[in-house]
Coordinates of C-alpha atoms and ligand atoms in Angstrom, one line a residue:
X1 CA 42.5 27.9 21.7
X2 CA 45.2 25.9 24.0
X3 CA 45.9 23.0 22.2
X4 CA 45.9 20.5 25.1
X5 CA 42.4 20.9 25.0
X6 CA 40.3 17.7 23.7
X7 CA 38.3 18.4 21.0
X8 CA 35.4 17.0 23.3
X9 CA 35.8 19.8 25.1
X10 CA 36.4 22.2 22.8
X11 CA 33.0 20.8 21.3
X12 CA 31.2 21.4 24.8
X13 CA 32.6 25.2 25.5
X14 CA 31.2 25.8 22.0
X15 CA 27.7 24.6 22.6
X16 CA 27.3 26.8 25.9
X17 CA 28.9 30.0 24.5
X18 CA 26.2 29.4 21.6
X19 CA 24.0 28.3 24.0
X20 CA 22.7 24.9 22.5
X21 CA 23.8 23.7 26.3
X22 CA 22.0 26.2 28.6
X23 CA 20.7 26.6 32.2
X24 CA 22.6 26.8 34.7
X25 CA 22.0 23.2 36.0
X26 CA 22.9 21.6 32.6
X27 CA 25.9 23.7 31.9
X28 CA 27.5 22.5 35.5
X29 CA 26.4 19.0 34.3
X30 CA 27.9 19.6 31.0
X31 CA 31.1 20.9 32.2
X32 CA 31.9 17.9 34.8
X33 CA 31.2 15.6 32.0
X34 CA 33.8 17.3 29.6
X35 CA 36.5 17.6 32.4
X36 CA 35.6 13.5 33.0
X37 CA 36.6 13.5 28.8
X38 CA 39.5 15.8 29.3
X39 CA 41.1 13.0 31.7
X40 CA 40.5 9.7 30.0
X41 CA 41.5 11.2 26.8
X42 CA 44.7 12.7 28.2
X43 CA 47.7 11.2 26.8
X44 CA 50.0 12.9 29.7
X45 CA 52.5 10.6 31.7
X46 CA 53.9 13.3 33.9
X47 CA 51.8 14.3 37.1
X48 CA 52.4 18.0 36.2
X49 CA 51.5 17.5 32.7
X50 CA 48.2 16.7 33.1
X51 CA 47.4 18.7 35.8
X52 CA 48.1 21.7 33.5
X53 CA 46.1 20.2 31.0
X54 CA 43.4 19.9 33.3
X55 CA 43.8 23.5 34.2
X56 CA 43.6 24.1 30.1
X57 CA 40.1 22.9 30.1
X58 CA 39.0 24.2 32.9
X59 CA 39.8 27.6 31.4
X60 CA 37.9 27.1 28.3
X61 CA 35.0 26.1 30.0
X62 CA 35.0 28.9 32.2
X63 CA 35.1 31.4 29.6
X64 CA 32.1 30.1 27.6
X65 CA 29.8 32.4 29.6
X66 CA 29.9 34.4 33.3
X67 CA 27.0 34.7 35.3
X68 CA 25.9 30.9 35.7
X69 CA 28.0 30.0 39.2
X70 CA 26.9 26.9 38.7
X71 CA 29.5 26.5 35.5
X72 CA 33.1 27.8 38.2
X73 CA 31.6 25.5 41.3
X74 CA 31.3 22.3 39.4
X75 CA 34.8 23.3 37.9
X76 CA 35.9 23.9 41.3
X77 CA 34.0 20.1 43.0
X78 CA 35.8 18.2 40.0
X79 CA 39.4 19.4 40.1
X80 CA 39.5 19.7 44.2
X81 CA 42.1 17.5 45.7
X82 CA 44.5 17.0 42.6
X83 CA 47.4 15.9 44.8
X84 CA 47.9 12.5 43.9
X85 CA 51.6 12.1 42.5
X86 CA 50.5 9.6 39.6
X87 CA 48.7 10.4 36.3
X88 CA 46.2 7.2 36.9
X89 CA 45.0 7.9 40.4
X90 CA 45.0 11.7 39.3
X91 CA 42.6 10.5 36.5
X92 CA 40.5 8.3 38.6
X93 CA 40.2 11.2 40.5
X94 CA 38.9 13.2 38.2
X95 CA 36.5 10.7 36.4
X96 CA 35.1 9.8 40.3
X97 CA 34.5 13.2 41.0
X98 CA 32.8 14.3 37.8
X99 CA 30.4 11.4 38.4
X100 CA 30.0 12.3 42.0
X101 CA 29.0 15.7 40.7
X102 CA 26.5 14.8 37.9
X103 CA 24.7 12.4 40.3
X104 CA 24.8 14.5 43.4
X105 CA 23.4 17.2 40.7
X106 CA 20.5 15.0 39.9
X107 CA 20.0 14.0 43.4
X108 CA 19.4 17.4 45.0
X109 CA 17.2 18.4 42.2
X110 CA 15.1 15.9 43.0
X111 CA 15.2 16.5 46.6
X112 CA 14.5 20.2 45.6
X113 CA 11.6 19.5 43.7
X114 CA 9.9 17.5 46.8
X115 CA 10.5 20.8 49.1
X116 CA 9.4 22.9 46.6
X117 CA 6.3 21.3 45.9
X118 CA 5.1 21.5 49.4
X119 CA 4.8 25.0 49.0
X120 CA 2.2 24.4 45.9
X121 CA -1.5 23.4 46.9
X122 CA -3.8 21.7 44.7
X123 CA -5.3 23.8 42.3
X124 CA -2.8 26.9 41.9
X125 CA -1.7 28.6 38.9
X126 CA 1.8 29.5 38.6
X127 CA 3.8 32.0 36.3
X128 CA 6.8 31.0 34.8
X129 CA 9.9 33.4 33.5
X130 CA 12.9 32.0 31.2
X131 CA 13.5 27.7 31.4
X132 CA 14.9 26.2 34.7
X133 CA 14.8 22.8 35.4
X134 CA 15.1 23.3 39.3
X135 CA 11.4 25.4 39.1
X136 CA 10.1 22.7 37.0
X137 CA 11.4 20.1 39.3
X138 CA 9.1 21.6 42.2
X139 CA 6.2 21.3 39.7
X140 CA 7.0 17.6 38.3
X141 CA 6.9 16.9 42.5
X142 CA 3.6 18.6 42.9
X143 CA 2.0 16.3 40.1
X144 CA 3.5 13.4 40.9
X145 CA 1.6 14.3 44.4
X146 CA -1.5 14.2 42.8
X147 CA -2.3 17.9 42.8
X148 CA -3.6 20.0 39.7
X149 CA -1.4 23.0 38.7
X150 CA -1.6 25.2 35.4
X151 CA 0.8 27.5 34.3
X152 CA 1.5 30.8 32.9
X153 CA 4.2 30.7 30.9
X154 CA 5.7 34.2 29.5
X155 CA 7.8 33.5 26.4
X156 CA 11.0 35.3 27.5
X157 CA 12.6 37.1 24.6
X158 CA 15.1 37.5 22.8
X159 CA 15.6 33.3 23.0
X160 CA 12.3 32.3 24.1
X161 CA 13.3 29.8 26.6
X162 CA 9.4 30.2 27.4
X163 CA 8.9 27.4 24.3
X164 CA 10.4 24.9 26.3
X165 CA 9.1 25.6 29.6
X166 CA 5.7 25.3 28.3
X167 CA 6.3 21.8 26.2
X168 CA 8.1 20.5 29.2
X169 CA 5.0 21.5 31.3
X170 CA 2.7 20.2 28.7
X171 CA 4.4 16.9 28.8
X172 CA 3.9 16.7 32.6
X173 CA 0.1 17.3 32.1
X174 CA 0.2 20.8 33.1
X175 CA -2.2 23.0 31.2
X176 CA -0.4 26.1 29.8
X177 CA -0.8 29.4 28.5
X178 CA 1.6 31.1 27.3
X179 CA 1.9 35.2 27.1
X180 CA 4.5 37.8 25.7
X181 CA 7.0 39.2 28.3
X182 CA 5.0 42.5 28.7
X183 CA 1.4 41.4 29.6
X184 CA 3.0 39.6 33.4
X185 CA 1.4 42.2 35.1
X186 CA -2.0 42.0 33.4
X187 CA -2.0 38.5 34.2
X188 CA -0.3 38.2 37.8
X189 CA -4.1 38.7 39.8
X190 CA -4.8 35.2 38.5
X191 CA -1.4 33.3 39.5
X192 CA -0.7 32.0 43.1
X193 CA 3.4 31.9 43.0
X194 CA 6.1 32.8 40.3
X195 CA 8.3 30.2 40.1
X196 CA 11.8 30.6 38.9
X197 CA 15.3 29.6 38.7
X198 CA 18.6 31.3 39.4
X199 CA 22.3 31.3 37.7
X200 CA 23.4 32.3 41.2
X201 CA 22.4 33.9 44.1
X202 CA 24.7 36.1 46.2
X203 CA 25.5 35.8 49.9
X204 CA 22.8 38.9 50.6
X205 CA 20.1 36.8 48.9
X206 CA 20.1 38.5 45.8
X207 CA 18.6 36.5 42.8
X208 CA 20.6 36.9 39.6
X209 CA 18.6 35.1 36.6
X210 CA 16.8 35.5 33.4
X211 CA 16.5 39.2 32.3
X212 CA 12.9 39.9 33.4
X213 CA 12.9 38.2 36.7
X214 CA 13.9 41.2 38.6
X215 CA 10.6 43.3 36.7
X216 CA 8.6 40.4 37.4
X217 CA 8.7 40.5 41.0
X218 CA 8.5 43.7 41.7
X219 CA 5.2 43.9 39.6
X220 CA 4.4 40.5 41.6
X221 CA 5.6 41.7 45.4
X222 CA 2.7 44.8 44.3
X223 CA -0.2 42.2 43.6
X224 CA 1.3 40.6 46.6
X225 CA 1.8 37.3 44.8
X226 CA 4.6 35.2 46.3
X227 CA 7.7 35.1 44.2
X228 CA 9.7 31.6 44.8
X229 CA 13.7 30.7 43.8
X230 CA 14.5 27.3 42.7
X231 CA 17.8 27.5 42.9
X232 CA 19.9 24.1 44.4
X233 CA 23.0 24.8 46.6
X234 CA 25.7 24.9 43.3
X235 CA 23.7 28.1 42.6
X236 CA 25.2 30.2 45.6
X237 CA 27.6 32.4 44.2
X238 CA 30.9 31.6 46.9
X239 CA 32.4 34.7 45.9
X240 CA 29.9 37.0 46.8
X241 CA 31.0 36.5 50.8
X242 CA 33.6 38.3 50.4
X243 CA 32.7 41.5 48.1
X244 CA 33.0 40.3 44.8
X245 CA 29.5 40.8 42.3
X246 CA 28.4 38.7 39.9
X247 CA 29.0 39.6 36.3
X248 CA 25.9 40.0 33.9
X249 CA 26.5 38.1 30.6
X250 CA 25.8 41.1 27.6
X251 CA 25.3 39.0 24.5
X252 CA 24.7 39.8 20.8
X253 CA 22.1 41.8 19.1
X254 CA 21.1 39.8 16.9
X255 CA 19.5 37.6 19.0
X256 CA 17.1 40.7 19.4
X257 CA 17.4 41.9 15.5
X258 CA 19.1 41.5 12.4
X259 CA 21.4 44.2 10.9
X260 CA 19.2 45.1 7.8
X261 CA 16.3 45.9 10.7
X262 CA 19.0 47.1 12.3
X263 CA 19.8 49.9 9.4
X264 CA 15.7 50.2 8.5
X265 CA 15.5 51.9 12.4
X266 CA 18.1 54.2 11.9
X267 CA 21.0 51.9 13.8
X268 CA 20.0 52.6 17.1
X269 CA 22.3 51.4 19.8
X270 CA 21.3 47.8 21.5
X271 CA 21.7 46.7 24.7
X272 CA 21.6 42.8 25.1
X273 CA 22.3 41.9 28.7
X274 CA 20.5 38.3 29.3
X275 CA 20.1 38.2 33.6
X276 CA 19.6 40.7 36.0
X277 CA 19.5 41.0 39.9
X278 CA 16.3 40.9 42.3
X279 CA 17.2 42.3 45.2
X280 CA 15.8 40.3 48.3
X281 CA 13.4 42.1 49.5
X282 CA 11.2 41.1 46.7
X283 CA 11.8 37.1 46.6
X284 CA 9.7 35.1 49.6
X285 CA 11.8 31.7 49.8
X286 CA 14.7 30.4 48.1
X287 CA 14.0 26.8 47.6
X288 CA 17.3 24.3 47.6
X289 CA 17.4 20.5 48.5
X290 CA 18.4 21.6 52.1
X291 CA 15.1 23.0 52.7
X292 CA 13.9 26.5 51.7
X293 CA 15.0 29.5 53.1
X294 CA 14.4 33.3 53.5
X295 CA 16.7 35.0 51.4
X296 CA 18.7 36.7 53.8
X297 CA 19.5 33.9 55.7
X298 CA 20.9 32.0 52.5
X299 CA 24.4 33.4 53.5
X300 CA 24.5 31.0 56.9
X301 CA 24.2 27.9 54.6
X302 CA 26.6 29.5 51.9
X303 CA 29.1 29.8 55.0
X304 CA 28.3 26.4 56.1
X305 CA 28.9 24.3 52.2
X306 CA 31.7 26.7 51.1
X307 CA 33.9 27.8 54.3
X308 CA 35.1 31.4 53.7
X309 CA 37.4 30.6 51.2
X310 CA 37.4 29.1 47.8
X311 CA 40.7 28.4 44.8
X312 CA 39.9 28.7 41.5
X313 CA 41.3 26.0 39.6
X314 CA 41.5 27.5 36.1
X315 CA 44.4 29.9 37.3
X316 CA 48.4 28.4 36.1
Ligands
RUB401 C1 18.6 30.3 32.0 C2 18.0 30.8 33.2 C3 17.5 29.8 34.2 C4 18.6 29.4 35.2 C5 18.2 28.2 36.1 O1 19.3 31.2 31.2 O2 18.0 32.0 33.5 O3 16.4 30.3 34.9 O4 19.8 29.1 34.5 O5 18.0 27.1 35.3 P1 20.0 30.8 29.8 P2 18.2 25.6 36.0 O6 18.9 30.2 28.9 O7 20.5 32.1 29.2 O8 21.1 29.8 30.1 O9 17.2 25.6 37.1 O10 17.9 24.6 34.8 O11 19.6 25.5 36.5

């Protein structure tokens, strides 16, 4: 571990690789907030100094975990225009930018949710995969609107992000019923839309998120349910514009069993990988705080927020 890092941020790269801080919307909020820390706490007088500290954290944060692009683009909105030749205006840079961030964050989820929940009518049951506070945005809208929405929930294993999907829901009035991972397709003739997030979605429209999506809307594109993205603008993945794929996130086994199960099976190999990719031609609209979109046309406003180009910000 670098040294120059704060402990504070040390602290917060810890909780998302154990995933206390998950989602790709928190994690982005999590990471301007330590980067904010990393600055007022830096003791640096020389210009250079702390810009390589900054660098230092940014690092560590971007290491915690890979797919989320939510984690490199707030990295990236925090630390642009580090010119400044002073160590205070290069601070206040910093800490204005990481509140910039967090509040735009919060403001273009709530914009989301209002475009989203145009696309839910009064009455309709939706099916819910992993935890993603974008998708329950669009549903906190639709309430707030005065219409009546229940839920299936599936429980999305190994972590069962499901558990807080359905209290979440539960708290908004929303009844719930919650199912294991493999009975979605038994249950898909009685839902109107699946609704879920994404960790990032790539210039063709592609839909990288919780592993199970891509399954689910395959089985939901055959029952010819709609299949909608919440995913606000920090999810598109820049890097995907120009060739580059997103990296899936393998994570331990034990999160799926322990070794003495593990032994009692005969030691098996297991495979761990927590997102996958839904190709486009299964997801009907990609919902973001700019309106919603077809996925194939998601590249236009990827060119329009991000130019062509991007600099990564972690690299000496
Ligand atoms: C979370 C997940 C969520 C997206 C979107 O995975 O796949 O659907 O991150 O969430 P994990 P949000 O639990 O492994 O982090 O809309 O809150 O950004």
């Amino acid at each position: 571990m670098d040294e120059r890092v704060r402990p504070e941020v040390r602290r917060i790269a810890e909780e998302i690789d154990t995933m206390e801080i998950r989602g790709a919307a928190t994690i982005a909020d999590a990471v301007a907030r330590a980067l904010r820390t990393q600055a007022q706490e830096s003791e640096a007088t020389d210009p250079e100094v702390f810009r390589g500290e900054l660098r230092a954290a940014a690092r560590t944060l971007y290491e915690t975990r890979p797919t989320a692009v939510s984690l490199p683009n707030a990295l990236r909105y925090v630390l642009r225009g580090m010119s400044s030749t002073t160590v205070e205006r290069l601070r206040q840079n910093v800490v204005d930018s990481a509140d910039e961030f967090c509040a735009r964050l919060e403001r273009a989820q709530a914009d989301l949710g209002q475009v989203g929940a145009n696309r839910l009518r009064d009455g309709d049951v939706i099916m819910t995969h992993c935890h993603s506070t974008d998708a329950l945005a669009c549903v906190e809208a639709a309430v707030e609107q005065g219409k009546h929405i229940e839920a299936i929930v599936k429980e999305t294993r190994p972590r069962n992000q499901g558990h807080i999907t359905a209290k979440q829901l539960h708290e908004m009035g929303v009844p719930v019923t919650l199912i294991v991972d493999s009975a979605a397709r038994r249950y898909l003739n009685d839902v109107d839309h699946v609704l879920v997030g994404a960790d990032a979605v790539a210039a063709d429209g592609s839909v990288i998120n919780k592993i199970g999506t891509s399954g689910l809307a395959v089985n939901a594109r055959d029952r010819g349910t709609p299949i909608m993205v919440a995913a606000q603008t920090l999810k598109l993945h820049p890097g995907t514009m120009t060739g580059h794929t997103v990296d899936i996130e393998m994570r331990d086994t034990e999160e799926i069993l322990d070794d003495e199960t593990l032994a009692e099976i005969g030691n098996p190999t297991v495979k761990n990988p927590a997102f996958d990719v839904t190709p486009p031609r299964y997801v009907d609209a990609i919902v973001t705080e700019r309106g919603q979109f077809p996925p194939e046309s998601i590249v236009i406003l990827m060119r329009e927020l991000f130019g062509e180009g991007t600099t990564e910000p972690w690299a000496d």
